[in-house]
GROMACS .gro file of C-alpha atoms in nm:
model
  261
    1UNK     CA    1  -0.941  -1.485  -4.231
    2UNK     CA    2  -1.279  -1.608  -4.106
    3UNK     CA    3  -1.565  -1.592  -4.352
    4UNK     CA    4  -1.808  -1.308  -4.288
    5UNK     CA    5  -2.135  -1.364  -4.473
    6UNK     CA    6  -2.377  -1.088  -4.564
    7UNK     CA    7  -2.735  -1.138  -4.680
    8UNK     CA    8  -2.863  -0.839  -4.876
    9UNK     CA    9  -3.239  -0.820  -4.917
   10UNK     CA   10  -3.394  -0.950  -4.595
   11UNK     CA   11  -3.754  -0.984  -4.705
   12UNK     CA   12  -3.971  -1.295  -4.716
   13UNK     CA   13  -3.684  -1.522  -4.819
   14UNK     CA   14  -3.371  -1.340  -4.709
   15UNK     CA   15  -3.465  -1.304  -4.344
   16UNK     CA   16  -3.522  -1.676  -4.300
   17UNK     CA   17  -3.196  -1.753  -4.481
   18UNK     CA   18  -3.006  -1.511  -4.257
   19UNK     CA   19  -3.151  -1.660  -3.940
   20UNK     CA   20  -3.065  -2.014  -4.046
   21UNK     CA   21  -2.705  -1.914  -4.120
   22UNK     CA   22  -2.678  -1.751  -3.778
   23UNK     CA   23  -2.833  -2.051  -3.605
   24UNK     CA   24  -2.579  -2.276  -3.779
   25UNK     CA   25  -2.297  -2.070  -3.629
   26UNK     CA   26  -2.189  -1.863  -3.929
   27UNK     CA   27  -2.075  -1.505  -3.880
   28UNK     CA   28  -2.369  -1.370  -4.079
   29UNK     CA   29  -2.522  -1.026  -4.098
   30UNK     CA   30  -2.812  -0.877  -4.291
   31UNK     CA   31  -2.868  -0.556  -4.487
   32UNK     CA   32  -3.186  -0.402  -4.619
   33UNK     CA   33  -3.290  -0.057  -4.732
   34UNK     CA   34  -3.591  -0.085  -4.498
   35UNK     CA   35  -3.572  -0.077  -4.117
   36UNK     CA   36  -3.603  -0.439  -4.004
   37UNK     CA   37  -3.525  -0.598  -3.671
   38UNK     CA   38  -3.183  -0.760  -3.655
   39UNK     CA   39  -3.075  -0.613  -3.990
   40UNK     CA   40  -2.848  -0.313  -4.041
   41UNK     CA   41  -2.929  -0.006  -4.248
   42UNK     CA   42  -2.566   0.105  -4.221
   43UNK     CA   43  -2.387   0.001  -4.540
   44UNK     CA   44  -2.041   0.071  -4.396
   45UNK     CA   45  -2.116  -0.164  -4.109
   46UNK     CA   46  -2.247  -0.428  -4.351
   47UNK     CA   47  -1.942  -0.431  -4.582
   48UNK     CA   48  -1.679  -0.410  -4.307
   49UNK     CA   49  -1.477  -0.733  -4.341
   50UNK     CA   50  -1.743  -0.888  -4.566
   51UNK     CA   51  -1.608  -1.188  -4.758
   52UNK     CA   52  -1.924  -1.355  -4.893
   53UNK     CA   53  -2.225  -1.165  -5.023
   54UNK     CA   54  -2.560  -1.339  -5.079
   55UNK     CA   55  -2.799  -1.127  -5.283
   56UNK     CA   56  -3.171  -1.187  -5.233
   57UNK     CA   57  -3.300  -0.857  -5.370
   58UNK     CA   58  -3.604  -0.851  -5.596
   59UNK     CA   59  -3.489  -0.786  -5.953
   60UNK     CA   60  -3.213  -0.667  -6.186
   61UNK     CA   61  -3.266  -0.299  -6.097
   62UNK     CA   62  -3.219  -0.373  -5.726
   63UNK     CA   63  -2.922  -0.599  -5.805
   64UNK     CA   64  -2.755  -0.319  -6.002
   65UNK     CA   65  -2.825  -0.079  -5.717
   66UNK     CA   66  -2.677  -0.319  -5.461
   67UNK     CA   67  -2.366  -0.420  -5.655
   68UNK     CA   68  -2.277  -0.111  -5.856
   69UNK     CA   69  -2.492   0.197  -5.800
   70UNK     CA   70  -2.671   0.304  -5.480
   71UNK     CA   71  -2.493   0.068  -5.240
   72UNK     CA   72  -2.198  -0.018  -5.472
   73UNK     CA   73  -2.096  -0.316  -5.258
   74UNK     CA   74  -1.851  -0.442  -5.521
   75UNK     CA   75  -1.646  -0.123  -5.489
   76UNK     CA   76  -1.692  -0.071  -5.115
   77UNK     CA   77  -1.636  -0.422  -4.976
   78UNK     CA   78  -1.256  -0.443  -4.982
   79UNK     CA   79  -1.245  -0.800  -4.847
   80UNK     CA   80  -1.512  -0.943  -5.076
   81UNK     CA   81  -1.417  -1.286  -5.216
   82UNK     CA   82  -1.741  -1.423  -5.360
   83UNK     CA   83  -2.091  -1.318  -5.458
   84UNK     CA   84  -2.379  -1.564  -5.448
   85UNK     CA   85  -2.675  -1.459  -5.664
   86UNK     CA   86  -2.987  -1.603  -5.502
   87UNK     CA   87  -3.240  -1.362  -5.653
   88UNK     CA   88  -3.432  -1.499  -5.951
   89UNK     CA   89  -3.312  -1.295  -6.249
   90UNK     CA   90  -3.268  -1.322  -6.624
   91UNK     CA   91  -2.992  -1.577  -6.695
   92UNK     CA   92  -2.857  -1.342  -6.963
   93UNK     CA   93  -2.822  -1.064  -6.705
   94UNK     CA   94  -2.656  -1.299  -6.457
   95UNK     CA   95  -2.400  -1.428  -6.706
   96UNK     CA   96  -2.317  -1.070  -6.808
   97UNK     CA   97  -2.220  -0.990  -6.448
   98UNK     CA   98  -1.890  -1.173  -6.500
   99UNK     CA   99  -1.763  -0.893  -6.724
  100UNK     CA  100  -1.874  -0.626  -6.474
  101UNK     CA  101  -1.719  -0.769  -6.156
  102UNK     CA  102  -1.343  -0.796  -6.088
  103UNK     CA  103  -1.194  -1.135  -6.166
  104UNK     CA  104  -1.073  -1.195  -5.810
  105UNK     CA  105  -1.435  -1.213  -5.691
  106UNK     CA  106  -1.591  -1.556  -5.749
  107UNK     CA  107  -1.944  -1.558  -5.887
  108UNK     CA  108  -2.190  -1.835  -5.804
  109UNK     CA  109  -2.556  -1.842  -5.893
  110UNK     CA  110  -2.771  -2.019  -5.635
  111UNK     CA  111  -3.138  -1.927  -5.674
  112UNK     CA  112  -3.376  -2.118  -5.452
  113UNK     CA  113  -3.725  -2.263  -5.445
  114UNK     CA  114  -3.962  -2.321  -5.157
  115UNK     CA  115  -4.113  -1.990  -5.052
  116UNK     CA  116  -4.105  -1.820  -4.715
  117UNK     CA  117  -4.217  -2.128  -4.523
  118UNK     CA  118  -3.915  -2.331  -4.635
  119UNK     CA  119  -3.678  -2.035  -4.598
  120UNK     CA  120  -3.786  -2.004  -4.235
  121UNK     CA  121  -3.751  -2.380  -4.188
  122UNK     CA  122  -3.411  -2.403  -4.359
  123UNK     CA  123  -3.546  -2.654  -4.612
  124UNK     CA  124  -3.504  -2.467  -4.941
  125UNK     CA  125  -3.403  -2.626  -5.271
  126UNK     CA  126  -3.107  -2.458  -5.442
  127UNK     CA  127  -3.007  -2.471  -5.809
  128UNK     CA  128  -2.642  -2.377  -5.851
  129UNK     CA  129  -2.405  -2.272  -6.125
  130UNK     CA  130  -2.031  -2.215  -6.097
  131UNK     CA  131  -1.798  -2.338  -5.820
  132UNK     CA  132  -2.075  -2.414  -5.572
  133UNK     CA  133  -1.857  -2.658  -5.377
  134UNK     CA  134  -1.708  -2.347  -5.213
  135UNK     CA  135  -2.039  -2.268  -5.045
  136UNK     CA  136  -2.173  -2.616  -4.967
  137UNK     CA  137  -2.184  -2.558  -4.588
  138UNK     CA  138  -2.381  -2.234  -4.636
  139UNK     CA  139  -2.634  -2.403  -4.862
  140UNK     CA  140  -2.669  -2.695  -4.621
  141UNK     CA  141  -2.759  -2.452  -4.342
  142UNK     CA  142  -3.035  -2.297  -4.553
  143UNK     CA  143  -3.170  -2.590  -4.754
  144UNK     CA  144  -3.237  -2.960  -4.783
  145UNK     CA  145  -3.159  -3.007  -5.153
  146UNK     CA  146  -2.888  -2.871  -5.384
  147UNK     CA  147  -2.893  -2.939  -5.757
  148UNK     CA  148  -2.571  -2.837  -5.930
  149UNK     CA  149  -2.663  -2.751  -6.289
  150UNK     CA  150  -2.326  -2.661  -6.443
  151UNK     CA  151  -2.124  -2.347  -6.518
  152UNK     CA  152  -2.206  -2.001  -6.385
  153UNK     CA  153  -2.556  -1.908  -6.504
  154UNK     CA  154  -2.683  -2.265  -6.536
  155UNK     CA  155  -2.848  -2.254  -6.195
  156UNK     CA  156  -3.041  -1.942  -6.290
  157UNK     CA  157  -3.146  -2.096  -6.621
  158UNK     CA  158  -3.282  -2.401  -6.437
  159UNK     CA  159  -3.462  -2.178  -6.186
  160UNK     CA  160  -3.648  -1.965  -6.440
  161UNK     CA  161  -3.752  -2.272  -6.637
  162UNK     CA  162  -3.876  -2.435  -6.317
  163UNK     CA  163  -4.068  -2.120  -6.231
  164UNK     CA  164  -4.220  -2.105  -6.576
  165UNK     CA  165  -4.372  -2.445  -6.500
  166UNK     CA  166  -4.475  -2.323  -6.154
  167UNK     CA  167  -4.649  -2.023  -6.308
  168UNK     CA  168  -4.825  -2.251  -6.557
  169UNK     CA  169  -4.944  -2.475  -6.273
  170UNK     CA  170  -5.064  -2.173  -6.079
  171UNK     CA  171  -5.257  -2.020  -6.367
  172UNK     CA  172  -5.427  -2.343  -6.474
  173UNK     CA  173  -5.505  -2.469  -6.123
  174UNK     CA  174  -5.674  -2.142  -6.033
  175UNK     CA  175  -5.870  -2.149  -6.360
  176UNK     CA  176  -5.984  -2.506  -6.296
  177UNK     CA  177  -6.100  -2.417  -5.945
  178UNK     CA  178  -6.296  -2.119  -6.077
  179UNK     CA  179  -6.467  -2.342  -6.334
  180UNK     CA  180  -6.546  -2.595  -6.061
  181UNK     CA  181  -6.708  -2.319  -5.854
  182UNK     CA  182  -6.929  -2.228  -6.147
  183UNK     CA  183  -7.041  -2.591  -6.178
  184UNK     CA  184  -7.098  -2.639  -5.806
  185UNK     CA  185  -6.810  -2.884  -5.752
  186UNK     CA  186  -6.660  -2.867  -5.402
  187UNK     CA  187  -6.306  -2.726  -5.393
  188UNK     CA  188  -6.174  -2.967  -5.132
  189UNK     CA  189  -6.306  -3.273  -5.312
  190UNK     CA  190  -6.163  -3.160  -5.644
  191UNK     CA  191  -5.820  -3.088  -5.493
  192UNK     CA  192  -5.820  -3.431  -5.327
  193UNK     CA  193  -5.895  -3.587  -5.665
  194UNK     CA  194  -5.623  -3.390  -5.846
  195UNK     CA  195  -5.370  -3.495  -5.584
  196UNK     CA  196  -5.416  -3.861  -5.681
  197UNK     CA  197  -5.497  -3.828  -6.052
  198UNK     CA  198  -5.337  -3.720  -6.378
  199UNK     CA  199  -5.387  -3.348  -6.313
  200UNK     CA  200  -5.155  -3.357  -6.013
  201UNK     CA  201  -4.923  -3.057  -5.971
  202UNK     CA  202  -4.735  -2.890  -5.690
  203UNK     CA  203  -4.985  -2.605  -5.636
  204UNK     CA  204  -5.295  -2.822  -5.628
  205UNK     CA  205  -5.125  -3.083  -5.407
  206UNK     CA  206  -5.017  -2.821  -5.153
  207UNK     CA  207  -5.298  -2.570  -5.201
  208UNK     CA  208  -5.381  -2.539  -4.830
  209UNK     CA  209  -5.015  -2.514  -4.724
  210UNK     CA  210  -4.873  -2.279  -4.990
  211UNK     CA  211  -4.902  -1.932  -4.843
  212UNK     CA  212  -4.976  -1.752  -5.169
  213UNK     CA  213  -5.210  -2.011  -5.327
  214UNK     CA  214  -5.517  -1.788  -5.287
  215UNK     CA  215  -5.349  -1.453  -5.351
  216UNK     CA  216  -5.440  -1.224  -5.635
  217UNK     CA  217  -5.176  -1.048  -5.839
  218UNK     CA  218  -4.993  -0.748  -5.702
  219UNK     CA  219  -4.645  -0.648  -5.819
  220UNK     CA  220  -4.504  -0.695  -5.469
  221UNK     CA  221  -4.638  -1.036  -5.368
  222UNK     CA  222  -4.535  -1.388  -5.465
  223UNK     CA  223  -4.783  -1.400  -5.754
  224UNK     CA  224  -4.619  -1.083  -5.885
  225UNK     CA  225  -4.278  -1.245  -5.849
  226UNK     CA  226  -4.398  -1.545  -6.051
  227UNK     CA  227  -4.508  -1.308  -6.327
  228UNK     CA  228  -4.164  -1.145  -6.319
  229UNK     CA  229  -3.998  -1.487  -6.335
  230UNK     CA  230  -4.191  -1.574  -6.651
  231UNK     CA  231  -4.037  -1.262  -6.806
  232UNK     CA  232  -3.693  -1.388  -6.702
  233UNK     CA  233  -3.762  -1.720  -6.873
  234UNK     CA  234  -3.886  -1.545  -7.187
  235UNK     CA  235  -3.550  -1.367  -7.201
  236UNK     CA  236  -3.384  -1.698  -7.294
  237UNK     CA  237  -3.653  -1.832  -7.528
  238UNK     CA  238  -3.460  -2.006  -7.810
  239UNK     CA  239  -3.711  -1.907  -8.079
  240UNK     CA  240  -4.024  -1.700  -8.127
  241UNK     CA  241  -4.262  -1.976  -8.019
  242UNK     CA  242  -4.363  -1.797  -7.700
  243UNK     CA  243  -4.742  -1.790  -7.734
  244UNK     CA  244  -4.801  -2.026  -7.441
  245UNK     CA  245  -4.560  -1.857  -7.196
  246UNK     CA  246  -4.709  -1.518  -7.281
  247UNK     CA  247  -5.059  -1.653  -7.215
  248UNK     CA  248  -4.941  -1.787  -6.878
  249UNK     CA  249  -4.789  -1.449  -6.792
  250UNK     CA  250  -5.113  -1.270  -6.880
  251UNK     CA  251  -5.319  -1.518  -6.675
  252UNK     CA  252  -5.093  -1.470  -6.372
  253UNK     CA  253  -5.115  -1.091  -6.406
  254UNK     CA  254  -5.494  -1.108  -6.407
  255UNK     CA  255  -5.541  -1.340  -6.107
  256UNK     CA  256  -5.788  -1.208  -5.848
  257UNK     CA  257  -5.776  -1.326  -5.484
  258UNK     CA  258  -5.955  -1.655  -5.416
  259UNK     CA  259  -6.155  -1.678  -5.097
  260UNK     CA  260  -6.163  -1.985  -4.878
  261UNK     CA  261  -6.484  -2.188  -4.910
   0.00000   0.00000   0.00000
């Protein structure tokens, strides 16, 4: 039977991923609870013949709703063979899914990095856990880099740790720019310096290209997602030495918008 791929959660990331799969020739369809062009609202239509589900919904509550509760895709998709978890979630939650999903359905975690720009361009970076060789052609259609991290759940662990660093970079870069403003140092000149000096980081180096670099915090935007991802990383903290991550989370939550000079 031909593989029928469904992308659930066609927002900033999911829509670009869906389009790249379709452009690569895969039989791919999208589902979202909101009316979006080219995406079905009809769950029966979405699960009909579905063999591979890619979840790109926001958080654990939406994942539970999709898999078990409101949409209950696990129970309704009779042909489902594998689920690919591409949302960024707590690794503990992800690993616990194995006990909640029938054994005949393969679970693979494949969260991604790159933001909407790279999703639209098909140049995402994926971190995978589990038998990711099964989905190599799908990942190739959506991304440029795949890092296999180990058993199921290892990809998600790598993703939340990466995003903890990303949140740290975001919080400190924005703080440094605010301090530079107060001292009359030009933003562009400082960013050019940071790009070639010891303070270099991904946000400062791509500040004018990263779409959310100047955003303030709202629960629904990318800054809000970073704050949520810090919480996912805190869920696997090996000890109680979490002062620095908590400070980063608070800083992210308090970010105001930054205007262009």
